[in-house]
Amino acid sequence: GAVVSQHPSRVICKSGTSVKIECRSLDFQATTMFWYRQFPKQSLMLMATSNEGSKATYEQGVEKDKFLINHASLTLSTLTVTSAHPEDSSFYICSAAPGGGSGYTFGSGTRLTVV
Amino acid sequence: RKEVEQDPGPFNVPEGATVAFNCTYSNSASQSFFWYRQDCRKEPKLLMSVYSSGNEDGRFTAQLNRASQYISLLIRDSKLSDSATYLCVVGTGNQFYFGTGTSLTVIP
């Protein structure tokens, strides 16, 4: 089946530093990837939609200058959390739809802890 | 109004019980519907798609009611391993919306 590989799975960083999260579609091309954030005991919340070769579309309330998204190829999208703060600590997940009505395939998620 | 509404639960049921979850959606133009299962601290995994005619996979049955704009998931003969959070997802064009998830705990 379709696989989305996400790295790193866990990262601890100091406040003020930047963290990059990668998502790769391994066996399909993803013109669109979705980035979600999930706080404890809450649902997945869409942050942004990443489009290959063009600017990402951000959801209301998500700072585009803080959460930089790059989708330079059909198989790779990256999310960079810039100047991270403790309140950015969360579970970040990417996903893409391989197509054919098969729904989403999710990456394994990245647990970010900012100390 | 939220695009997708889902009862967060929690649902605590004994082994062997039958349990049902519903999810309502607000956009009548929605075209695709899914149920996902998410285990603690893991990514969601597709459980089943929901078709207009309804579909069944073993102990799991998913149904779509377009008139009332809801989808349902029925789990029969609950197992301990069914304990998880179940998320509904509703797709409208290129947009997908998640429910908040329903927590299920199956008790021995």
PDB file of C-alpha atoms in Angstrom, chain A residues 10 34 36 38 41-44 46 49 59 91 93 95 97 101-109 111, chain B residues 6 32 34 36 38 40-46 49 51 85 87 89 94-101:
ATOM      1  CA  ARG A  10      10.706  12.530  18.009  1.00  0.00           C
ATOM      2  CA  PHE A  34      -1.432  18.052   4.367  1.00  0.00           C
ATOM      3  CA  TYR A  36      -1.713  18.519  10.921  1.00  0.00           C
ATOM      4  CA  GLN A  38      -2.539  17.336  17.423  1.00  0.00           C
ATOM      5  CA  LYS A  41      -6.550  14.617  23.915  1.00  0.00           C
ATOM      6  CA  GLN A  42      -7.555  16.754  20.973  1.00  0.00           C
ATOM      7  CA  SER A  43      -8.308  15.976  17.374  1.00  0.00           C
ATOM      8  CA  LEU A  44      -6.086  16.463  14.394  1.00  0.00           C
ATOM      9  CA  LEU A  46      -5.223  20.953   9.733  1.00  0.00           C
ATOM     10  CA  THR A  49      -1.962  22.335   2.646  1.00  0.00           C
ATOM     11  CA  GLU A  59      -5.494  27.585   7.825  1.00  0.00           C
ATOM     12  CA  PHE A  91       2.363  15.952  17.609  1.00  0.00           C
ATOM     13  CA  ILE A  93       1.552  14.579  11.236  1.00  0.00           C
ATOM     14  CA  SER A  95      -0.606  13.003   5.072  1.00  0.00           C
ATOM     15  CA  ALA A  97      -3.961  10.972  -0.676  1.00  0.00           C
ATOM     16  CA  GLY A 101     -10.750   7.060  -3.368  1.00  0.00           C
ATOM     17  CA  SER A 102      -8.469   5.335  -0.893  1.00  0.00           C
ATOM     18  CA  GLY A 103      -8.489   8.149   1.626  1.00  0.00           C
ATOM     19  CA  TYR A 104      -5.424   9.495   3.335  1.00  0.00           C
ATOM     20  CA  THR A 105      -2.132   7.871   4.134  1.00  0.00           C
ATOM     21  CA  PHE A 106      -0.465   9.351   7.174  1.00  0.00           C
ATOM     22  CA  GLY A 107       3.121   9.694   8.158  1.00  0.00           C
ATOM     23  CA  SER A 108       4.057   8.194  11.511  1.00  0.00           C
ATOM     24  CA  GLY A 109       4.099  11.596  13.145  1.00  0.00           C
ATOM     25  CA  ARG A 111       6.485  14.453  18.538  1.00  0.00           C
TER      26      ARG A 111
ATOM     27  CA  GLN B   6     -18.468  13.713  16.528  1.00  0.00           C
ATOM     28  CA  SER B  32     -16.097  11.022   0.455  1.00  0.00           C
ATOM     29  CA  PHE B  34     -13.885   7.504   5.964  1.00  0.00           C
ATOM     30  CA  TYR B  36      -9.894   6.032  10.865  1.00  0.00           C
ATOM     31  CA  GLN B  38      -5.904   6.103  16.050  1.00  0.00           C
ATOM     32  CA  CYS B  40      -2.450   6.430  21.563  1.00  0.00           C
ATOM     33  CA  ARG B  41       0.501   8.458  20.294  1.00  0.00           C
ATOM     34  CA  LYS B  42       0.319   6.873  16.875  1.00  0.00           C
ATOM     35  CA  GLU B  43      -0.788   8.104  13.497  1.00  0.00           C
ATOM     36  CA  PRO B  44      -4.370   7.477  12.327  1.00  0.00           C
ATOM     37  CA  LYS B  45      -4.859   4.458  10.132  1.00  0.00           C
ATOM     38  CA  LEU B  46      -7.657   3.947   7.664  1.00  0.00           C
ATOM     39  CA  SER B  49     -14.202   3.896   3.575  1.00  0.00           C
ATOM     40  CA  TYR B  51     -19.940   4.019   0.651  1.00  0.00           C
ATOM     41  CA  THR B  85      -9.911   6.559  19.181  1.00  0.00           C
ATOM     42  CA  LEU B  87     -12.021   9.430  13.761  1.00  0.00           C
ATOM     43  CA  VAL B  89     -13.261  12.094   7.989  1.00  0.00           C
ATOM     44  CA  ASN B  94     -10.013  18.690  -2.114  1.00  0.00           C
ATOM     45  CA  GLN B  95     -10.771  19.504   1.497  1.00  0.00           C
ATOM     46  CA  PHE B  96     -10.936  16.868   4.186  1.00  0.00           C
ATOM     47  CA  TYR B  97     -12.337  17.487   7.641  1.00  0.00           C
ATOM     48  CA  PHE B  98     -11.766  15.408  10.730  1.00  0.00           C
ATOM     49  CA  GLY B  99     -14.092  14.748  13.594  1.00  0.00           C
ATOM     50  CA  THR B 100     -12.673  15.203  17.070  1.00  0.00           C
ATOM     51  CA  GLY B 101     -12.534  11.461  17.529  1.00  0.00           C
TER      52      GLY B 101
END
